[in-house]
mmCIF file with all atom_site columns, C-alpha atoms in Angstrom:
data_model
loop_
_atom_site.group_PDB
_atom_site.id
_atom_site.type_symbol
_atom_site.label_atom_id
_atom_site.label_alt_id
_atom_site.label_comp_id
_atom_site.label_asym_id
_atom_site.label_entity_id
_atom_site.label_seq_id
_atom_site.pdbx_PDB_ins_code
_atom_site.Cartn_x
_atom_site.Cartn_y
_atom_site.Cartn_z
_atom_site.occupancy
_atom_site.B_iso_or_equiv
_atom_site.pdbx_formal_charge
_atom_site.auth_seq_id
_atom_site.auth_comp_id
_atom_site.auth_asym_id
_atom_site.auth_atom_id
_atom_site.pdbx_PDB_model_num
ATOM 1   C CA . MET A 1 1   ? 205.646 -73.983 100.238 1.00 0.00 ? 23  MET A CA 1
ATOM 2   C CA . PRO A 1 2   ? 202.527 -74.732 102.480 1.00 0.00 ? 24  PRO A CA 1
ATOM 3   C CA . LYS A 1 3   ? 200.153 -72.153 102.989 1.00 0.00 ? 25  LYS A CA 1
ATOM 4   C CA . GLN A 1 4   ? 197.966 -71.757 106.079 1.00 0.00 ? 26  GLN A CA 1
ATOM 5   C CA . LEU A 1 5   ? 194.318 -70.718 105.110 1.00 0.00 ? 27  LEU A CA 1
ATOM 6   C CA . ASN A 1 6   ? 192.834 -67.776 107.529 1.00 0.00 ? 28  ASN A CA 1
ATOM 7   C CA . ILE A 1 7   ? 189.273 -67.095 107.738 1.00 0.00 ? 29  ILE A CA 1
ATOM 8   C CA . PHE A 1 8   ? 187.839 -64.354 109.382 1.00 0.00 ? 30  PHE A CA 1
ATOM 9   C CA . LEU A 1 9   ? 184.167 -65.005 110.757 1.00 0.00 ? 31  LEU A CA 1
ATOM 10  C CA . GLU A 1 10  ? 181.537 -63.465 112.750 1.00 0.00 ? 32  GLU A CA 1
ATOM 11  C CA . ASN A 1 11  ? 181.624 -65.342 116.185 1.00 0.00 ? 33  ASN A CA 1
ATOM 12  C CA . LYS A 1 12  ? 177.547 -66.552 115.412 1.00 0.00 ? 34  LYS A CA 1
ATOM 13  C CA . PRO A 1 13  ? 175.893 -69.815 115.373 1.00 0.00 ? 35  PRO A CA 1
ATOM 14  C CA . GLY A 1 14  ? 176.109 -71.119 111.393 1.00 0.00 ? 36  GLY A CA 1
ATOM 15  C CA . ARG A 1 15  ? 179.360 -69.536 110.460 1.00 0.00 ? 37  ARG A CA 1
ATOM 16  C CA . LEU A 1 16  ? 181.841 -72.824 110.791 1.00 0.00 ? 38  LEU A CA 1
ATOM 17  C CA . GLU A 1 17  ? 178.905 -74.997 109.193 1.00 0.00 ? 39  GLU A CA 1
ATOM 18  C CA . SER A 1 18  ? 179.069 -72.653 106.192 1.00 0.00 ? 40  SER A CA 1
ATOM 19  C CA . VAL A 1 19  ? 182.835 -73.092 105.643 1.00 0.00 ? 41  VAL A CA 1
ATOM 20  C CA . THR A 1 20  ? 182.614 -76.349 106.305 1.00 0.00 ? 42  THR A CA 1
ATOM 21  C CA . GLN A 1 21  ? 179.869 -76.931 103.916 1.00 0.00 ? 43  GLN A CA 1
ATOM 22  C CA . MET A 1 22  ? 181.915 -75.130 101.260 1.00 0.00 ? 44  MET A CA 1
ATOM 23  C CA . LEU A 1 23  ? 184.766 -77.050 101.598 1.00 0.00 ? 45  LEU A CA 1
ATOM 24  C CA . SER A 1 24  ? 183.046 -80.417 101.595 1.00 0.00 ? 46  SER A CA 1
ATOM 25  C CA . ALA A 1 25  ? 181.441 -79.150 98.148  1.00 0.00 ? 47  ALA A CA 1
ATOM 26  C CA . ASN A 1 26  ? 184.572 -78.613 96.634  1.00 0.00 ? 48  ASN A CA 1
ATOM 27  C CA . ASN A 1 27  ? 185.838 -81.715 97.719  1.00 0.00 ? 49  ASN A CA 1
ATOM 28  C CA . ILE A 1 28  ? 188.545 -80.007 99.854  1.00 0.00 ? 50  ILE A CA 1
ATOM 29  C CA . ASN A 1 29  ? 190.138 -81.837 102.610 1.00 0.00 ? 51  ASN A CA 1
ATOM 30  C CA . VAL A 1 30  ? 190.857 -80.559 106.104 1.00 0.00 ? 52  VAL A CA 1
ATOM 31  C CA . ILE A 1 31  ? 193.981 -82.125 107.951 1.00 0.00 ? 53  ILE A CA 1
ATOM 32  C CA . ALA A 1 32  ? 193.981 -79.904 110.836 1.00 0.00 ? 54  ALA A CA 1
ATOM 33  C CA . PHE A 1 33  ? 192.510 -76.758 112.119 1.00 0.00 ? 55  PHE A CA 1
ATOM 34  C CA . THR A 1 34  ? 192.238 -73.864 115.261 1.00 0.00 ? 56  THR A CA 1
ATOM 35  C CA . ILE A 1 35  ? 189.558 -71.421 116.006 1.00 0.00 ? 57  ILE A CA 1
ATOM 36  C CA . GLN A 1 36  ? 190.441 -68.389 117.754 1.00 0.00 ? 58  GLN A CA 1
ATOM 37  C CA . ASP A 1 37  ? 187.413 -66.164 119.375 1.00 0.00 ? 59  ASP A CA 1
ATOM 38  C CA . ARG A 1 38  ? 188.314 -62.622 119.371 1.00 0.00 ? 60  ARG A CA 1
ATOM 39  C CA . GLY A 1 39  ? 184.998 -61.560 120.760 1.00 0.00 ? 61  GLY A CA 1
ATOM 40  C CA . GLU A 1 40  ? 182.141 -60.764 117.796 1.00 0.00 ? 62  GLU A CA 1
ATOM 41  C CA . PHE A 1 41  ? 184.662 -62.239 115.262 1.00 0.00 ? 63  PHE A CA 1
ATOM 42  C CA . GLY A 1 42  ? 187.468 -65.126 115.227 1.00 0.00 ? 64  GLY A CA 1
ATOM 43  C CA . VAL A 1 43  ? 189.491 -66.887 113.214 1.00 0.00 ? 65  VAL A CA 1
ATOM 44  C CA . MET A 1 44  ? 189.572 -70.216 111.606 1.00 0.00 ? 66  MET A CA 1
ATOM 45  C CA . LYS A 1 45  ? 193.394 -71.394 110.431 1.00 0.00 ? 67  LYS A CA 1
ATOM 46  C CA . LEU A 1 46  ? 193.215 -74.586 108.515 1.00 0.00 ? 68  LEU A CA 1
ATOM 47  C CA . LEU A 1 47  ? 195.733 -76.846 107.198 1.00 0.00 ? 69  LEU A CA 1
ATOM 48  C CA . VAL A 1 48  ? 193.816 -78.190 103.666 1.00 0.00 ? 70  VAL A CA 1
ATOM 49  C CA . ASP A 1 49  ? 195.411 -80.476 100.562 1.00 0.00 ? 71  ASP A CA 1
ATOM 50  C CA . LYS A 1 50  ? 194.378 -77.694 98.487  1.00 0.00 ? 72  LYS A CA 1
ATOM 51  C CA . ALA A 1 51  ? 195.029 -74.283 100.089 1.00 0.00 ? 73  ALA A CA 1
ATOM 52  C CA . GLU A 1 52  ? 194.879 -72.334 96.458  1.00 0.00 ? 74  GLU A CA 1
ATOM 53  C CA . GLN A 1 53  ? 191.489 -73.771 95.664  1.00 0.00 ? 75  GLN A CA 1
ATOM 54  C CA . ALA A 1 54  ? 189.869 -73.385 99.115  1.00 0.00 ? 76  ALA A CA 1
ATOM 55  C CA . TYR A 1 55  ? 190.801 -70.082 99.141  1.00 0.00 ? 77  TYR A CA 1
ATOM 56  C CA . LEU A 1 56  ? 189.755 -69.470 95.613  1.00 0.00 ? 78  LEU A CA 1
ATOM 57  C CA . ALA A 1 57  ? 186.524 -71.041 96.387  1.00 0.00 ? 79  ALA A CA 1
ATOM 58  C CA . LEU A 1 58  ? 185.663 -69.069 100.152 1.00 0.00 ? 80  LEU A CA 1
ATOM 59  C CA . ALA A 1 59  ? 186.497 -65.879 98.240  1.00 0.00 ? 81  ALA A CA 1
ATOM 60  C CA . ASP A 1 60  ? 184.189 -66.236 95.597  1.00 0.00 ? 82  ASP A CA 1
ATOM 61  C CA . LYS A 1 61  ? 181.194 -66.682 98.524  1.00 0.00 ? 83  LYS A CA 1
ATOM 62  C CA . GLY A 1 62  ? 182.371 -63.534 99.968  1.00 0.00 ? 84  GLY A CA 1
ATOM 63  C CA . PHE A 1 63  ? 184.548 -65.111 102.718 1.00 0.00 ? 85  PHE A CA 1
ATOM 64  C CA . ALA A 1 64  ? 187.552 -63.005 104.184 1.00 0.00 ? 86  ALA A CA 1
ATOM 65  C CA . CYS A 1 65  ? 189.833 -65.170 104.100 1.00 0.00 ? 87  CYS A CA 1
ATOM 66  C CA . ALA A 1 66  ? 194.059 -64.830 103.647 1.00 0.00 ? 88  ALA A CA 1
ATOM 67  C CA . LEU A 1 67  ? 196.637 -67.408 102.645 1.00 0.00 ? 89  LEU A CA 1
ATOM 68  C CA . LYS A 1 68  ? 200.233 -67.579 104.771 1.00 0.00 ? 90  LYS A CA 1
ATOM 69  C CA . ASP A 1 69  ? 203.050 -69.048 104.256 1.00 0.00 ? 91  ASP A CA 1
ATOM 70  C CA . ILE A 1 70  ? 203.787 -71.719 105.985 1.00 0.00 ? 92  ILE A CA 1
ATOM 71  C CA . LEU A 1 71  ? 206.904 -74.027 107.438 1.00 0.00 ? 93  LEU A CA 1
ATOM 72  C CA . LEU A 1 72  ? 205.473 -77.414 108.016 1.00 0.00 ? 94  LEU A CA 1
ATOM 73  C CA . LEU A 1 73  ? 207.753 -79.866 110.347 1.00 0.00 ? 95  LEU A CA 1
ATOM 74  C CA . SER A 1 74  ? 207.711 -83.889 110.970 1.00 0.00 ? 96  SER A CA 1
ATOM 75  C CA . ILE A 1 75  ? 209.040 -83.849 114.481 1.00 0.00 ? 97  ILE A CA 1
ATOM 76  C CA . LYS A 1 76  ? 209.667 -86.922 116.437 1.00 0.00 ? 98  LYS A CA 1
ATOM 77  C CA . ASP A 1 77  ? 207.146 -87.428 119.193 1.00 0.00 ? 99  ASP A CA 1
ATOM 78  C CA . ARG A 1 78  ? 209.762 -87.688 122.269 1.00 0.00 ? 100 ARG A CA 1
ATOM 79  C CA . PRO A 1 79  ? 210.160 -85.161 125.405 1.00 0.00 ? 101 PRO A CA 1
ATOM 80  C CA . GLY A 1 80  ? 212.869 -82.246 124.553 1.00 0.00 ? 102 GLY A CA 1
ATOM 81  C CA . ASN A 1 81  ? 211.775 -82.037 120.657 1.00 0.00 ? 103 ASN A CA 1
ATOM 82  C CA . LEU A 1 82  ? 209.841 -79.019 121.316 1.00 0.00 ? 104 LEU A CA 1
ATOM 83  C CA . HIS A 1 83  ? 212.090 -77.765 123.061 1.00 0.00 ? 105 HIS A CA 1
ATOM 84  C CA . LYS A 1 84  ? 215.270 -78.570 120.506 1.00 0.00 ? 106 LYS A CA 1
ATOM 85  C CA . LEU A 1 85  ? 213.079 -76.631 118.175 1.00 0.00 ? 107 LEU A CA 1
ATOM 86  C CA . THR A 1 86  ? 212.399 -73.649 119.905 1.00 0.00 ? 108 THR A CA 1
ATOM 87  C CA . SER A 1 87  ? 216.425 -73.519 121.018 1.00 0.00 ? 109 SER A CA 1
ATOM 88  C CA . LEU A 1 88  ? 217.326 -73.640 117.517 1.00 0.00 ? 110 LEU A CA 1
ATOM 89  C CA . LEU A 1 89  ? 214.881 -70.808 116.231 1.00 0.00 ? 111 LEU A CA 1
ATOM 90  C CA . LEU A 1 90  ? 216.367 -68.882 118.971 1.00 0.00 ? 112 LEU A CA 1
ATOM 91  C CA . LYS A 1 91  ? 219.750 -69.795 118.315 1.00 0.00 ? 113 LYS A CA 1
ATOM 92  C CA . HIS A 1 92  ? 219.517 -68.255 114.669 1.00 0.00 ? 114 HIS A CA 1
ATOM 93  C CA . LYS A 1 93  ? 217.149 -65.494 116.181 1.00 0.00 ? 115 LYS A CA 1
ATOM 94  C CA . VAL A 1 94  ? 214.070 -66.467 114.290 1.00 0.00 ? 116 VAL A CA 1
ATOM 95  C CA . ASN A 1 95  ? 210.565 -65.186 116.002 1.00 0.00 ? 117 ASN A CA 1
ATOM 96  C CA . ILE A 1 96  ? 207.726 -67.671 115.953 1.00 0.00 ? 118 ILE A CA 1
ATOM 97  C CA . VAL A 1 97  ? 205.011 -65.400 114.672 1.00 0.00 ? 119 VAL A CA 1
ATOM 98  C CA . ASP A 1 98  ? 202.475 -68.174 115.107 1.00 0.00 ? 120 ASP A CA 1
ATOM 99  C CA . ALA A 1 99  ? 202.975 -72.103 115.764 1.00 0.00 ? 121 ALA A CA 1
ATOM 100 C CA . HIS A 1 100 ? 200.682 -75.474 116.149 1.00 0.00 ? 122 HIS A CA 1
ATOM 101 C CA . GLY A 1 101 ? 201.064 -78.704 116.320 1.00 0.00 ? 123 GLY A CA 1
ATOM 102 C CA . PHE A 1 102 ? 199.957 -82.085 116.508 1.00 0.00 ? 124 PHE A CA 1
ATOM 103 C CA . VAL A 1 103 ? 200.938 -85.843 116.781 1.00 0.00 ? 125 VAL A CA 1
ATOM 104 C CA . LEU A 1 104 ? 200.001 -88.096 113.947 1.00 0.00 ? 126 LEU A CA 1
ATOM 105 C CA . SER A 1 105 ? 201.347 -91.260 115.876 1.00 0.00 ? 127 SER A CA 1
ATOM 106 C CA . PRO A 1 106 ? 201.856 -91.609 119.159 1.00 0.00 ? 128 PRO A CA 1
ATOM 107 C CA . GLY A 1 107 ? 205.491 -92.025 120.281 1.00 0.00 ? 129 GLY A CA 1
ATOM 108 C CA . LYS A 1 108 ? 206.459 -91.818 116.938 1.00 0.00 ? 130 LYS A CA 1
ATOM 109 C CA . GLU A 1 109 ? 205.716 -88.375 114.945 1.00 0.00 ? 131 GLU A CA 1
ATOM 110 C CA . GLY A 1 110 ? 204.455 -85.076 115.506 1.00 0.00 ? 132 GLY A CA 1
ATOM 111 C CA . VAL A 1 111 ? 203.991 -82.339 113.006 1.00 0.00 ? 133 VAL A CA 1
ATOM 112 C CA . CYS A 1 112 ? 204.710 -78.456 113.800 1.00 0.00 ? 134 CYS A CA 1
ATOM 113 C CA . TRP A 1 113 ? 203.068 -75.840 111.546 1.00 0.00 ? 135 TRP A CA 1
ATOM 114 C CA . LEU A 1 114 ? 205.120 -72.281 111.921 1.00 0.00 ? 136 LEU A CA 1
ATOM 115 C CA . GLU A 1 115 ? 204.794 -68.882 110.716 1.00 0.00 ? 137 GLU A CA 1
ATOM 116 C CA . LEU A 1 116 ? 208.380 -67.366 111.547 1.00 0.00 ? 138 LEU A CA 1
ATOM 117 C CA . SER A 1 117 ? 209.849 -64.241 110.545 1.00 0.00 ? 139 SER A CA 1
ATOM 118 C CA . ASP A 1 118 ? 212.604 -65.676 108.465 1.00 0.00 ? 140 ASP A CA 1
ATOM 119 C CA . MET A 1 119 ? 210.771 -68.555 106.748 1.00 0.00 ? 141 MET A CA 1
ATOM 120 C CA . LYS A 1 120 ? 213.578 -69.180 103.866 1.00 0.00 ? 142 LYS A CA 1
ATOM 121 C CA . ASN A 1 121 ? 216.613 -69.306 106.236 1.00 0.00 ? 143 ASN A CA 1
ATOM 122 C CA . ALA A 1 122 ? 214.555 -71.288 109.070 1.00 0.00 ? 144 ALA A CA 1
ATOM 123 C CA . SER A 1 123 ? 214.033 -74.224 106.359 1.00 0.00 ? 145 SER A CA 1
ATOM 124 C CA . GLY A 1 124 ? 217.380 -74.450 105.791 1.00 0.00 ? 146 GLY A CA 1
ATOM 125 C CA . ILE A 1 125 ? 218.603 -74.389 109.500 1.00 0.00 ? 147 ILE A CA 1
ATOM 126 C CA . LEU A 1 126 ? 215.930 -76.963 110.453 1.00 0.00 ? 148 LEU A CA 1
ATOM 127 C CA . ALA A 1 127 ? 216.649 -79.548 108.113 1.00 0.00 ? 149 ALA A CA 1
ATOM 128 C CA . GLY A 1 128 ? 219.965 -79.142 108.047 1.00 0.00 ? 150 GLY A CA 1
ATOM 129 C CA . GLU A 1 129 ? 219.872 -80.256 112.560 1.00 0.00 ? 151 GLU A CA 1
ATOM 130 C CA . GLY A 1 130 ? 217.382 -82.984 111.093 1.00 0.00 ? 152 GLY A CA 1
ATOM 131 C CA . PHE A 1 131 ? 213.884 -81.762 111.417 1.00 0.00 ? 153 PHE A CA 1
ATOM 132 C CA . ARG A 1 132 ? 211.904 -82.855 108.321 1.00 0.00 ? 154 ARG A CA 1
ATOM 133 C CA . VAL A 1 133 ? 210.329 -80.007 105.905 1.00 0.00 ? 155 VAL A CA 1
ATOM 134 C CA . LEU A 1 134 ? 207.049 -81.170 104.719 1.00 0.00 ? 156 LEU A CA 1
ATOM 135 C CA . ASP A 1 135 ? 206.062 -79.757 100.849 1.00 0.00 ? 157 ASP A CA 1
ATOM 136 C CA . ASP A 1 136 ? 202.662 -79.741 99.972  1.00 0.00 ? 158 ASP A CA 1
ATOM 137 C CA . LYS A 1 137 ? 202.755 -83.075 98.212  1.00 0.00 ? 159 LYS A CA 1
ATOM 138 C CA . ALA A 1 138 ? 203.616 -84.580 101.838 1.00 0.00 ? 160 ALA A CA 1
ATOM 139 C CA . LEU A 1 139 ? 200.947 -82.143 103.341 1.00 0.00 ? 161 LEU A CA 1
ATOM 140 C CA . ALA A 1 140 ? 198.168 -83.744 101.312 1.00 0.00 ? 162 ALA A CA 1
ATOM 141 C CA . GLU A 1 141 ? 199.293 -87.161 102.248 1.00 0.00 ? 163 GLU A CA 1
ATOM 142 C CA . LEU A 1 142 ? 199.332 -86.311 105.844 1.00 0.00 ? 164 LEU A CA 1
#
């Protein structure tokens, strides 16, 4: 199952650069990221090609980080498909805890990464409704 790497950082100049330097030094590719401001601290959330290796490299250097299981979906870039996804999850009483998305090919393919209250069942439900659930190998190939 793909993982999201969460890094908790002091909100000051140079902290993000120290993370990206460490990832670069360990030949880890960043596929997508978000940064959330929390005042004096922030959270950087990353999709990387080698999540376990990234976690170990950063933790070894004293970074406060965690890995979270996520569900990674390929979704057609069409009006209404995000609504179809959220409606399907609601129908099955699956709560969206955290979510991010991006478009790989406009008009063709987007990607959603989701942290859900019921990851195991949601995966089967979504796959059964035509959403392509991506594994670690597919993530590394994005």
